[in-house]
């Protein structure tokens, strides 16, 4: 090792001379020995002033000299001085360390190495006494860690290990004073500096007397940024560090500042780097499960980060699975009590509305939720659900046409959950959500449509959505073409007579809320404007609604709306669709039974309501009469068909009706053909259909069926009353069939008029079939 010495005469005044006339004459082992003896003499004399004077000379005139050799000698001299001071070196550490650290910035790599060696000797002698100066040592070492010279880097590693040993052994480490420096240095982009930082975090985390977890919010963002380093080794070290922190969090959740770290996780859960995103998502999962409702104020940010991950493919399967757990766990935190009270202004500001968080450091991005103070917790301050923020995020995701199917399903599940748990608050957002929920019915996925219908059904049936004084029907005009939706006022009473003109009475089922009628209007409007939706998904949507809501309500309201539909062609198509569903769907079994006998006033009211709209389509009107066993009226309607404009489409529908008569639904009708005496109009109506048909396969099918009708004389028995009693059915009372027939003629005349108007505008007129 290169050492230095002063030229000092061997006389009793040696000390004074040395202090006043010091200069370099040679660098050798002998000179170092002389320096050690000189300083030891001052220590023995307890002469602090002289010791400081020596250190000052070594610092100012040598270590900080412009001459490289002088700086080298000064560094070695300071190290020798520290060795001579021994345990007393702690009293002079500031004077010893500062000039050495200055040389860390020297342009000469050899001098940086000597500075590193000198500081190693100083620290080795002082041991725990250097801890008050830890920050300046750490700062200097962090620079040497990234030094390009391998010798300097090697020397800094030796010094680094020594300093780590001292910190590990001591219980006097000033963590509070160190954290600001660590928070600053952790954002370094240099790989070696990052490795140095992570190694120190791992050491501090391993010391039992140092609780680094308390200050994790200060450094967590930086750790996640280091996790994205290009070096596999550094990424692995950072993974280990984050893993250790997460273990500590699981062990001591009561002392963790979850709220202060929530936004940091939200940011990194949206990272493009898979490792960062997966790690942040795993942390988020643990935070939600450990902190519970403390995380609720951050729900909007969490959902922003989590929802897109639910549509990841198998390449990111791990992230998708963790995100799904996060989503499910967060959903469980919303409870009915969140709907009981309005947000208190003070609590609201804490939970998200007015809190302005400090910047989490470089790398912070969009998608953050406002940060509450660190003391937020369920045991201290009530956590308020920030429903507005959540709904805004969900609405935004529904509007985004690029999001995946699983994300859309998750959004709809959230909306359904919120309407179940917090209906009163959710209905404040219904008007803004309603349009996008209706548009979602056009989604390509059946599963998405099913979830969407669940949400719409809950909106339509929830008591929280009831508007006072509003109900399902009145005589006001409600047209699909209107820009404003008017919910009819509920009728004040019922009537046993359904021969009245205008809107029919309410159905027998419990009244839906005001949104139910609005939903029906908008659904029909959507079918009208998007005919492809009606053709491909119309029956599917209506059948599901009949399961989710009440079939009677669905059919009653739609018939009531279609009664005032101005687009007659659409009305006819829609009636045909509804009639097909009514006659063929298993979901409508109960409603068909209700209509078959018309035993109750409610069933008769429903029949009248359906009949008036079914008049838009003559064949469906006849099929409704067959379903309700109004055979005489069916025959009367068929008699009117001679006055109608019979088209190919019309005959096609008659053909389909004949096919339906052969289906299981009309088993009772076919059995009634055995009772010729009591069902003459049924037979006459079927013969009427036969006469309408050209001699097609349907004609042959119905003809063979009618040939099976027995001769009434062959059925006579001695107890004819008992024989026919099973088939005898009284006509439904309190129905003005003449008025219904007049209504049918009126509606069909309107259809004829519209068709002629279209023909007059140059449109192709349907081919007329002459009977």
XYZ file of C-alpha atoms in Angstrom:
771
model
C 0.000 0.000 0.000
C 1.282 3.452 -0.884
C 1.733 5.447 2.304
C 2.966 8.965 3.055
C 4.964 10.764 5.759
C 5.871 14.268 6.899
C 9.420 15.531 7.422
C 9.486 15.974 11.211
C 12.768 16.575 13.165
C 13.422 14.343 16.238
C 13.355 17.135 18.844
C 11.138 17.965 21.834
C 9.389 20.613 19.667
C 8.585 18.020 17.032
C 4.866 18.345 17.423
C 4.686 22.099 17.013
C 6.977 22.005 14.009
C 4.937 19.375 12.317
C 1.768 21.371 12.652
C 3.246 24.543 11.227
C 5.562 23.244 8.479
C 4.017 20.094 7.030
C 4.725 19.063 3.445
C 5.185 15.842 1.496
C 8.743 14.584 1.084
C 8.259 10.868 0.444
C 5.623 8.205 0.422
C 6.678 5.103 2.306
C 5.887 2.810 5.211
C 8.204 4.768 7.546
C 6.278 8.001 6.996
C 3.024 6.301 7.864
C 4.499 5.032 11.080
C 5.592 8.531 12.008
C 2.069 9.857 11.395
C 0.554 7.164 13.569
C 2.978 7.993 16.370
C 2.242 11.694 16.037
C -1.531 11.262 16.313
C -1.215 8.748 19.147
C 0.861 11.264 21.072
C -1.901 13.833 20.722
C -4.467 11.234 21.811
C -2.390 10.436 24.890
C -2.214 14.143 25.680
C -5.972 14.412 25.055
C -5.163 17.287 22.729
C -8.275 17.451 20.551
C -7.304 20.768 18.995
C -4.030 19.412 17.686
C -5.738 16.275 16.374
C -8.236 18.428 14.476
C -5.373 20.518 13.177
C -3.628 17.434 11.807
C -6.832 16.202 10.170
C -7.409 19.664 8.690
C -3.959 19.749 7.168
C -4.394 16.258 5.769
C -7.756 17.249 4.308
C -7.212 20.752 2.940
C -3.564 20.653 1.877
C -3.391 17.054 0.742
C -6.670 15.171 0.171
C -8.276 18.176 -1.511
C -5.098 19.274 -3.310
C -4.926 19.817 -7.060
C -2.019 17.387 -7.305
C -2.910 13.697 -7.662
C -0.002 12.491 -5.515
C -0.913 14.929 -2.763
C -4.526 13.720 -2.834
C -3.340 10.120 -2.671
C -1.103 10.880 0.323
C -3.865 12.807 2.042
C -6.278 9.893 1.717
C -3.757 7.458 3.175
C -2.922 9.910 5.911
C -6.580 10.265 6.914
C -6.890 6.488 7.074
C -3.730 6.290 9.219
C -5.046 9.055 11.447
C -8.274 7.102 11.969
C -6.275 3.982 12.891
C -4.198 6.002 15.378
C -7.338 7.477 16.937
C -8.853 4.042 17.451
C -12.068 4.180 19.456
C -11.741 7.991 19.608
C -12.110 8.256 15.816
C -15.846 8.650 16.299
C -15.231 12.138 17.658
C -13.654 13.254 14.392
C -15.628 11.280 11.806
C -17.154 14.291 10.073
C -13.655 15.757 9.468
C -12.288 12.376 8.402
C -15.120 11.305 6.096
C -15.970 14.461 4.139
C -12.670 14.868 2.232
C -12.604 11.147 1.439
C -16.150 11.287 0.022
C -15.164 14.283 -2.077
C -12.506 12.126 -3.720
C -15.233 9.639 -4.725
C -15.929 12.094 -7.558
C -12.303 12.270 -8.702
C -11.742 11.831 -12.412
C -8.808 9.483 -11.718
C -10.088 5.951 -11.087
C -7.001 5.131 -9.004
C -7.770 7.990 -6.647
C -11.382 6.830 -6.385
C -10.010 3.425 -5.417
C -7.714 4.941 -2.743
C -10.643 6.956 -1.435
C -12.671 3.776 -1.181
C -9.802 2.028 0.655
C -9.305 4.951 3.002
C -12.993 5.082 3.874
C -12.986 1.319 4.454
C -10.216 1.765 7.087
C -12.001 4.697 8.704
C -15.313 2.805 8.925
C -13.649 -0.388 10.127
C -12.102 1.471 13.060
C -15.161 3.556 13.923
C -17.768 0.750 13.516
C -21.096 1.823 14.997
C -19.900 5.418 15.447
C -20.317 5.964 11.706
C -24.119 5.445 11.839
C -24.911 9.155 12.421
C -23.107 9.744 9.097
C -24.830 6.844 7.350
C -26.684 8.967 4.804
C -23.561 10.606 3.383
C -21.794 7.238 3.291
C -24.775 5.628 1.561
C -24.952 8.483 -0.925
C -21.276 8.086 -1.759
C -21.482 4.331 -2.023
C -24.509 4.493 -4.335
C -22.353 6.462 -6.780
C -19.433 4.039 -6.557
C -21.802 1.105 -7.148
C -22.262 2.367 -10.697
C -18.549 3.175 -11.214
C -17.245 1.993 -14.589
C -13.882 0.919 -13.174
C -13.983 -2.714 -11.942
C -11.338 -2.081 -9.237
C -13.326 0.814 -7.803
C -16.498 -1.242 -7.946
C -14.779 -4.131 -6.199
C -13.490 -1.798 -3.481
C -16.940 -0.280 -3.015
C -18.418 -3.762 -2.576
C -16.001 -4.467 0.288
C -16.932 -1.187 1.934
C -20.623 -1.893 1.293
C -20.435 -5.287 3.034
C -18.653 -3.730 5.993
C -21.300 -1.051 6.339
C -24.102 -3.640 6.099
C -22.481 -5.663 8.884
C -22.358 -2.582 11.093
C -26.012 -1.736 10.435
C -27.064 -5.315 11.085
C -25.190 -5.440 14.403
C -26.375 -2.069 15.665
C -29.714 -1.067 17.156
C -29.108 2.648 16.639
C -29.783 2.900 12.910
C -31.750 6.055 12.052
C -34.368 4.651 9.668
C -36.494 7.819 9.756
C -33.560 9.924 8.565
C -32.594 7.392 5.907
C -35.998 6.958 4.220
C -36.007 10.305 2.303
C -32.639 9.407 0.761
C -33.804 5.899 -0.074
C -37.003 7.270 -1.652
C -34.892 9.569 -3.834
C -32.267 7.023 -4.877
C -34.774 4.249 -5.605
C -35.799 5.973 -8.838
C -32.326 5.613 -10.350
C -32.300 4.076 -13.821
C -28.748 2.719 -13.520
C -28.702 -1.054 -13.155
C -25.840 -1.135 -10.634
C -27.413 1.604 -8.554
C -30.688 -0.308 -8.571
C -28.917 -3.486 -7.506
C -27.236 -1.556 -4.703
C -30.582 -0.143 -3.528
C -32.340 -3.510 -3.560
C -29.497 -5.168 -1.660
C -29.811 -2.552 1.089
C -33.587 -2.952 1.261
C -33.150 -6.696 1.691
C -30.644 -6.124 4.495
C -32.806 -3.602 6.320
C -35.843 -5.839 5.950
C -33.939 -8.721 7.578
C -32.945 -6.754 10.685
C -35.461 -7.484 13.480
C -35.031 -4.089 15.133
C -35.726 -2.200 11.895
C -39.380 -1.979 10.847
C -39.128 -1.017 7.213
C -42.774 -2.006 6.674
C -43.888 1.279 8.248
C -42.178 3.154 5.420
C -43.150 0.824 2.586
C -45.538 3.411 1.047
C -42.488 5.630 0.493
C -40.599 3.107 -1.600
C -43.223 0.738 -3.049
C -43.634 2.641 -6.318
C -39.876 2.643 -6.849
C -39.673 -1.080 -6.142
C -42.245 -1.825 -8.815
C -40.307 0.280 -11.295
C -37.104 -1.601 -10.508
C -39.069 -4.832 -11.042
C -39.230 -3.861 -14.702
C -35.438 -3.685 -15.095
C -33.853 -5.366 -18.093
C -31.504 -7.386 -15.884
C -32.909 -10.757 -14.829
C -30.770 -10.695 -11.707
C -32.116 -7.344 -10.577
C -35.704 -8.380 -11.343
C -35.183 -11.526 -9.272
C -33.729 -9.546 -6.354
C -36.669 -7.144 -6.510
C -39.132 -10.047 -6.602
C -37.524 -11.445 -3.454
C -37.705 -8.060 -1.720
C -41.372 -7.590 -2.609
C -42.074 -11.162 -1.554
C -40.531 -10.534 1.865
C -42.597 -7.407 2.298
C -45.773 -9.283 1.370
C -44.979 -11.975 3.936
C -44.614 -9.289 6.593
C -47.903 -7.727 5.525
C -49.697 -11.053 5.927
C -48.148 -11.545 9.365
C -48.939 -8.057 10.659
C -51.905 -6.652 8.686
C -53.009 -4.448 11.596
C -49.913 -2.276 11.268
C -49.983 -1.965 7.474
C -50.880 1.322 5.801
C -53.030 -0.234 3.107
C -54.722 3.009 2.108
C -51.434 4.779 1.370
C -50.347 2.058 -1.038
C -53.656 1.407 -2.816
C -53.123 3.889 -5.635
C -49.580 2.675 -6.226
C -50.933 -0.813 -6.832
C -53.692 0.547 -9.063
C -51.046 2.163 -11.263
C -48.855 -0.910 -11.557
C -51.782 -3.280 -12.061
C -52.094 -1.524 -15.428
C -48.417 -1.954 -16.364
C -47.487 -3.312 -19.761
C -44.779 -5.472 -18.189
C -46.277 -8.867 -17.301
C -44.166 -9.405 -14.179
C -45.003 -5.977 -12.774
C -48.692 -6.413 -13.542
C -48.893 -9.924 -12.060
C -46.999 -8.916 -8.911
C -49.102 -5.792 -8.397
C -52.280 -7.808 -8.979
C -51.191 -10.383 -6.370
C -50.582 -7.544 -3.911
C -53.977 -6.092 -4.728
C -55.616 -9.441 -4.063
C -53.978 -9.649 -0.647
C -54.813 -6.017 0.160
C -58.510 -6.506 -0.599
C -58.685 -9.708 1.420
C -56.663 -8.361 4.369
C -57.845 -4.751 4.526
C -61.462 -5.368 3.546
C -63.613 -2.268 3.335
C -60.599 0.007 3.774
C -60.077 -0.587 0.049
C -63.610 0.478 -0.932
C -62.736 4.158 -1.577
C -60.335 2.914 -4.256
C -62.882 0.694 -5.989
C -63.079 2.802 -9.139
C -59.321 2.697 -9.620
C -59.139 -1.002 -8.801
C -61.886 -1.788 -11.312
C -60.149 0.313 -13.953
C -57.089 -1.871 -13.512
C -58.752 -5.245 -12.959
C -61.642 -5.388 -15.442
C -59.570 -5.411 -18.683
C -57.477 -8.287 -17.305
C -60.537 -10.548 -17.123
C -60.515 -10.857 -20.921
C -56.843 -11.891 -21.194
C -56.103 -15.055 -23.161
C -54.074 -18.040 -21.995
C -50.801 -16.203 -22.545
C -51.654 -14.129 -19.478
C -53.670 -16.768 -17.668
C -52.022 -16.118 -14.285
C -52.841 -12.409 -14.360
C -56.407 -13.167 -15.434
C -56.954 -15.610 -12.557
C -55.616 -13.230 -9.914
C -57.627 -10.346 -11.393
C -60.763 -12.462 -11.175
C -60.151 -13.095 -7.460
C -59.599 -9.358 -6.932
C -62.843 -8.583 -8.710
C -64.869 -11.135 -6.748
C -63.358 -10.100 -3.409
C -63.999 -6.414 -4.066
C -67.603 -7.107 -5.027
C -68.191 -8.854 -1.698
C -67.193 -5.701 0.172
C -70.347 -3.890 -0.995
C -73.096 -4.508 1.540
C -76.730 -3.377 1.944
C -75.687 -0.944 4.681
C -73.961 1.107 1.969
C -77.424 2.058 0.725
C -78.840 3.205 4.040
C -77.282 6.649 4.477
C -76.125 9.334 2.124
C -72.480 10.163 2.058
C -71.415 12.438 4.866
C -69.421 15.378 3.405
C -66.541 14.876 5.833
C -66.316 11.160 5.278
C -66.808 11.598 1.551
C -63.787 13.862 1.347
C -61.749 11.234 3.126
C -63.049 8.429 0.977
C -62.328 10.057 -2.292
C -64.097 13.292 -3.182
C -61.854 16.015 -1.815
C -58.575 14.395 -0.843
C -55.604 15.537 -2.909
C -52.877 12.922 -2.555
C -49.167 13.681 -2.731
C -47.467 12.431 -5.840
C -46.327 8.823 -5.453
C -43.188 9.661 -7.383
C -42.001 9.222 -10.958
C -43.973 6.699 -12.896
C -47.372 7.570 -11.520
C -50.042 7.409 -14.158
C -53.728 7.730 -14.871
C -56.395 5.570 -13.366
C -55.726 6.580 -9.771
C -58.390 6.908 -7.152
C -58.069 9.763 -4.681
C -55.996 8.812 -1.644
C -57.419 9.190 1.837
C -55.269 9.939 4.864
C -53.209 6.991 6.132
C -55.344 6.569 9.222
C -58.419 5.516 7.290
C -59.732 2.236 8.635
C -62.924 0.471 9.549
C -62.139 0.823 13.237
C -61.510 4.578 13.065
C -63.459 6.281 10.317
C -66.516 4.824 8.540
C -65.676 3.893 4.976
C -68.103 5.302 2.437
C -68.743 3.598 -0.878
C -67.799 5.942 -3.718
C -70.615 4.730 -5.940
C -70.392 7.566 -8.472
C -66.806 6.653 -9.331
C -67.603 2.965 -9.659
C -70.587 3.579 -11.945
C -68.517 5.923 -14.085
C -65.884 3.221 -14.609
C -68.488 0.546 -15.368
C -70.305 2.831 -17.796
C -67.031 3.670 -19.531
C -66.191 -0.011 -19.995
C -69.625 -0.774 -21.430
C -69.175 2.024 -23.975
C -65.774 0.667 -25.019
C -66.451 -1.600 -27.984
C -62.910 -3.050 -27.879
C -63.161 -4.723 -24.483
C -63.463 -8.497 -24.279
C -66.557 -10.540 -23.554
C -65.522 -11.566 -20.026
C -64.943 -7.930 -19.106
C -68.406 -6.964 -20.356
C -69.932 -9.813 -18.367
C -68.048 -8.699 -15.250
C -69.265 -5.117 -15.702
C -72.868 -6.288 -15.961
C -72.432 -8.512 -12.905
C -71.185 -5.471 -11.005
C -74.184 -3.406 -12.053
C -76.556 -6.198 -11.052
C -74.786 -6.579 -7.708
C -74.979 -2.846 -7.034
C -78.687 -2.750 -7.885
C -79.244 -5.616 -5.440
C -77.115 -4.209 -2.611
C -77.554 -0.455 -3.058
C -80.720 0.033 -5.143
C -81.664 3.461 -3.797
C -78.329 5.020 -4.711
C -78.054 3.113 -7.983
C -81.372 4.430 -9.283
C -79.825 7.901 -9.330
C -77.660 6.596 -12.176
C -80.304 4.596 -14.012
C -81.224 7.285 -16.545
C -77.597 7.540 -17.672
C -77.051 3.761 -17.694
C -80.300 2.869 -19.438
C -79.281 3.714 -23.035
C -76.037 1.733 -22.956
C -77.774 -1.240 -21.322
C -80.273 -1.260 -24.165
C -77.508 -1.041 -26.758
C -75.770 -3.983 -25.122
C -78.717 -6.160 -26.156
C -77.128 -6.131 -29.624
C -73.979 -7.792 -28.292
C -72.630 -10.800 -30.173
C -72.442 -12.926 -27.035
C -75.549 -14.647 -25.678
C -74.006 -14.658 -22.209
C -73.526 -10.899 -22.300
C -77.146 -10.446 -23.375
C -78.338 -12.698 -20.536
C -76.444 -10.660 -17.939
C -77.659 -7.458 -19.522
C -81.255 -8.665 -19.312
C -80.747 -9.530 -15.637
C -79.688 -5.955 -14.957
C -82.575 -4.492 -16.945
C -85.036 -6.843 -15.256
C -83.776 -5.819 -11.831
C -84.131 -2.155 -12.786
C -87.656 -2.780 -14.035
C -88.812 -4.696 -10.979
C -86.960 -3.134 -8.055
C -89.189 -1.304 -5.549
C -86.502 1.384 -5.344
C -87.355 2.394 -8.904
C -91.025 3.037 -8.253
C -92.128 6.579 -8.978
C -95.103 7.644 -6.950
C -98.286 7.877 -8.958
C -96.884 6.045 -11.962
C -97.877 2.629 -13.201
C -98.189 0.475 -16.243
C -101.082 1.816 -18.243
C -103.476 4.632 -19.015
C -105.128 6.051 -22.098
C -102.317 8.467 -22.990
C -100.589 8.128 -26.299
C -97.168 6.535 -25.983
C -95.528 6.096 -29.370
C -92.200 4.567 -30.226
C -91.361 7.633 -32.257
C -91.524 9.973 -29.272
C -88.278 11.371 -27.953
C -89.689 11.604 -24.460
C -90.990 8.526 -22.717
C -94.200 9.051 -20.802
C -95.008 6.405 -18.217
C -98.788 5.954 -18.090
C -100.573 6.602 -14.825
C -101.958 3.551 -13.081
C -105.675 3.033 -13.379
C -107.586 3.782 -10.179
C -109.827 0.756 -10.509
C -110.602 -2.319 -12.520
C -113.612 -3.234 -14.538
C -115.093 -6.603 -15.285
C -115.911 -5.547 -18.786
C -113.192 -5.563 -21.372
C -115.433 -4.306 -24.123
C -114.207 -0.776 -23.424
C -112.246 1.101 -26.027
C -108.724 2.313 -25.288
C -106.139 0.704 -23.072
C -107.079 -2.421 -21.182
C -106.868 -2.998 -17.463
C -103.664 -3.861 -15.655
C -102.474 -7.456 -15.489
C -103.118 -9.551 -12.421
C -99.458 -9.738 -11.431
C -97.833 -7.244 -9.050
C -97.223 -3.904 -10.709
C -93.683 -3.266 -11.916
C -91.990 0.059 -11.221
C -91.986 3.030 -13.548
C -88.855 1.806 -15.336
C -90.587 -1.379 -16.429
C -92.848 0.422 -18.878
C -89.978 2.609 -20.029
C -87.942 -0.548 -20.622
C -90.703 -2.113 -22.714
C -91.084 1.036 -24.803
C -87.361 1.295 -25.456
C -86.997 -2.409 -26.164
C -89.699 -2.230 -28.831
C -88.138 0.937 -30.187
C -84.834 -0.915 -30.500
C -86.521 -3.828 -32.284
C -88.149 -1.299 -34.621
C -84.907 0.486 -35.517
C -82.780 -2.665 -35.615
C -84.792 -5.317 -37.422
C -81.829 -7.700 -37.530
C -81.834 -7.738 -33.733
C -85.517 -8.649 -33.770
C -84.967 -11.421 -36.306
C -81.893 -12.985 -34.678
C -82.367 -12.301 -30.978
C -85.913 -11.019 -30.522
C -87.454 -14.305 -29.388
C -84.424 -15.101 -27.219
C -84.624 -11.743 -25.429
C -88.372 -11.877 -24.828
C -88.272 -15.466 -23.568
C -85.528 -14.605 -21.092
C -87.470 -11.588 -19.901
C -90.468 -13.821 -19.305
C -88.286 -15.901 -16.995
C -86.727 -12.920 -15.218
C -89.902 -10.883 -14.880
C -93.523 -11.958 -15.210
C -94.704 -13.154 -18.605
C -98.127 -11.578 -18.131
C -96.546 -8.190 -17.475
C -94.304 -8.526 -20.511
C -97.104 -9.416 -22.928
C -99.625 -7.027 -21.421
C -97.277 -4.033 -21.643
C -95.978 -4.833 -25.131
C -99.492 -5.310 -26.447
C -100.511 -2.039 -24.879
C -97.583 -0.195 -26.519
C -98.068 -1.843 -29.914
C -101.702 -0.767 -29.856
C -100.442 2.781 -30.442
C -97.594 1.895 -32.791
C -97.620 4.067 -35.920
C -95.359 1.796 -37.984
C -98.000 -0.779 -38.858
C -95.621 -3.102 -40.668
C -93.396 -3.312 -37.615
C -96.454 -3.776 -35.401
C -97.556 -6.741 -37.512
C -94.078 -8.288 -37.420
C -93.774 -7.769 -33.682
C -97.193 -9.254 -33.001
C -96.288 -12.288 -35.085
C -93.072 -12.708 -33.056
C -94.914 -12.396 -29.732
C -97.599 -14.819 -30.849
C -95.037 -17.423 -31.898
C -93.357 -17.128 -28.495
C -96.699 -17.367 -26.735
C -97.700 -20.520 -28.593
C -94.402 -22.396 -28.659
C -92.166 -21.450 -25.721
C -91.996 -23.628 -22.637
C -91.448 -20.479 -20.561
C -95.004 -19.397 -21.426
C -96.748 -22.605 -20.287
C -98.392 -20.957 -17.294
C -99.563 -17.961 -19.295
C -101.066 -20.236 -21.973
C -103.001 -22.106 -19.309
C -104.206 -18.813 -17.904
C -105.502 -17.750 -21.320
C -106.901 -21.122 -22.350
C -109.948 -21.016 -20.104
C -110.419 -17.274 -19.462
C -111.855 -18.146 -16.055
C -110.733 -15.026 -14.205
C -111.354 -11.323 -14.849
C -107.589 -10.860 -15.109
C -107.249 -13.497 -17.821
C -110.113 -11.920 -19.773
C -108.507 -8.509 -19.418
C -105.261 -9.910 -20.740
C -107.030 -11.542 -23.683
C -108.700 -8.269 -24.618
C -105.423 -6.391 -24.391
C -103.590 -8.940 -26.528
C -106.464 -9.172 -29.005
C -106.442 -5.456 -29.790
C -102.748 -5.528 -30.717
C -102.911 -8.962 -32.327
C -105.354 -7.410 -34.806
C -102.273 -6.021 -36.591
C -101.864 -9.567 -37.921
C -105.063 -11.402 -38.941
C -103.688 -14.945 -38.676
C -102.186 -14.377 -35.219
C -105.567 -13.028 -34.117
C -107.213 -16.292 -35.167
C -104.519 -18.314 -33.395
C -105.144 -16.295 -30.203
C -108.833 -17.186 -30.485
C -107.930 -20.837 -30.904
C -105.675 -20.649 -27.842
C -108.433 -19.044 -25.751
C -111.107 -21.408 -27.183
C -113.067 -18.511 -28.680
C -114.016 -20.643 -31.671
C -117.084 -18.740 -32.774
C -115.119 -15.500 -32.839
C -112.348 -17.257 -34.755
C -114.916 -18.334 -37.327
C -116.278 -14.770 -37.519
C -112.735 -13.474 -38.134
C -112.075 -16.001 -40.889
C -115.299 -14.884 -42.558
C -113.788 -11.398 -42.643
C -110.686 -12.679 -44.425
C -112.592 -12.607 -47.688
C -112.589 -8.828 -47.482
C -108.840 -8.605 -46.782
C -105.995 -8.242 -49.220
C -104.706 -11.795 -49.243
C -100.993 -11.989 -50.081
C -98.421 -14.750 -50.300
C -97.157 -13.760 -46.846
C -100.690 -14.018 -45.510
C -101.094 -17.549 -46.877
C -97.676 -18.504 -45.513
C -98.858 -17.529 -42.055
C -102.034 -19.598 -42.480
C -99.787 -22.491 -43.478
C -97.758 -22.048 -40.258
C -100.942 -21.925 -38.190
C -102.012 -25.266 -39.627
C -98.640 -26.709 -38.642
C -99.113 -25.318 -35.107
C -102.523 -26.949 -34.794
C -100.741 -30.289 -35.173
C -98.343 -29.452 -32.320
C -98.708 -30.622 -28.668
C -99.849 -27.164 -27.587
C -103.186 -27.609 -29.377
C -103.813 -31.152 -28.181
C -106.910 -29.992 -26.328
C -108.240 -28.367 -29.513
C -107.856 -31.575 -31.534
C -109.609 -33.579 -28.810
C -112.511 -31.121 -28.896
C -113.098 -32.155 -32.498
C -114.620 -35.311 -31.034
C -117.423 -33.220 -29.553
C -118.945 -32.016 -32.804
C -122.197 -31.000 -31.162
C -120.639 -28.562 -28.710
C -117.852 -27.261 -30.954
C -119.460 -26.586 -34.335
C -117.627 -23.268 -34.765
C -114.277 -24.907 -34.180
C -114.929 -27.250 -37.086
C -116.295 -24.428 -39.233
C -113.239 -22.273 -38.439
C -110.867 -25.074 -39.437
C -112.821 -25.607 -42.644
C -112.540 -21.879 -43.220
C -108.742 -22.117 -42.998
C -108.888 -25.077 -45.360
C -110.817 -23.041 -47.889
C -108.270 -20.216 -47.662
C -105.338 -22.463 -48.470
C -104.286 -23.458 -51.970
C -103.943 -27.223 -52.348
C -100.549 -27.423 -50.710
C -99.053 -29.759 -48.131
C -100.727 -27.708 -45.401
C -104.062 -28.113 -47.194
C -103.582 -31.881 -47.287
C -102.583 -31.951 -43.610
C -105.642 -30.038 -42.415
C -107.920 -31.909 -44.792
C -106.815 -35.269 -43.365
C -107.358 -33.943 -39.842
C -110.912 -32.835 -40.642
C -111.612 -36.172 -42.243
C -111.024 -37.679 -38.812
C -113.888 -35.698 -37.304
C -116.526 -38.315 -36.451
C -120.151 -38.341 -37.468
C -122.061 -36.874 -34.497
C -124.784 -39.520 -34.866
C -122.216 -42.293 -34.319
C -121.237 -40.719 -31.011
C -124.759 -40.747 -29.572
C -125.122 -42.853 -26.424
C -127.865 -43.360 -23.893
C -126.066 -40.959 -21.565
C -125.310 -38.263 -24.093
C -125.134 -35.576 -21.439
C -122.207 -37.239 -19.696
C -120.521 -37.943 -22.978
C -120.434 -34.348 -24.052
C -119.976 -32.756 -20.678
C -116.196 -33.116 -20.733
C -115.955 -31.093 -23.898
C -118.591 -28.503 -23.186
C -117.255 -25.074 -22.424
C -119.217 -21.960 -21.654
C -118.400 -18.796 -23.513
C -116.361 -16.273 -21.542
C -118.703 -13.696 -20.096
C -118.278 -9.935 -20.071
C -116.438 -9.827 -23.387
C -117.990 -7.739 -26.126
C -117.023 -9.828 -29.123
C -118.852 -7.548 -31.531
C -116.740 -4.623 -30.412
C -113.589 -6.741 -30.793
C -114.620 -7.690 -34.322
C -115.169 -4.036 -35.184
C -111.744 -3.246 -33.788
C -110.214 -5.960 -35.985
C -111.858 -4.463 -39.091
C -110.667 -0.989 -38.128
C -107.036 -2.087 -37.690
C -106.997 -4.076 -40.911
C -108.440 -1.125 -42.827
C -105.549 0.969 -41.528
C -103.084 -1.653 -42.762
C -104.746 -1.689 -46.173
C -104.610 2.091 -46.350
C -100.901 2.153 -45.486
C -100.092 -0.521 -48.062
C -101.908 1.436 -50.740
C -100.034 4.581 -49.747
C -96.730 2.747 -50.154
C -97.881 1.445 -53.530
C -98.750 4.998 -54.536
C -95.189 6.063 -53.709
C -93.876 3.579 -56.208
C -93.186 0.701 -53.841
C -93.736 -2.832 -54.964
C -97.247 -3.967 -54.205
C -97.602 -7.451 -52.720
C -98.866 -9.923 -55.309
C -102.632 -10.293 -54.973
C -104.002 -13.797 -54.718
C -107.519 -14.312 -56.003
C -109.480 -16.981 -54.172
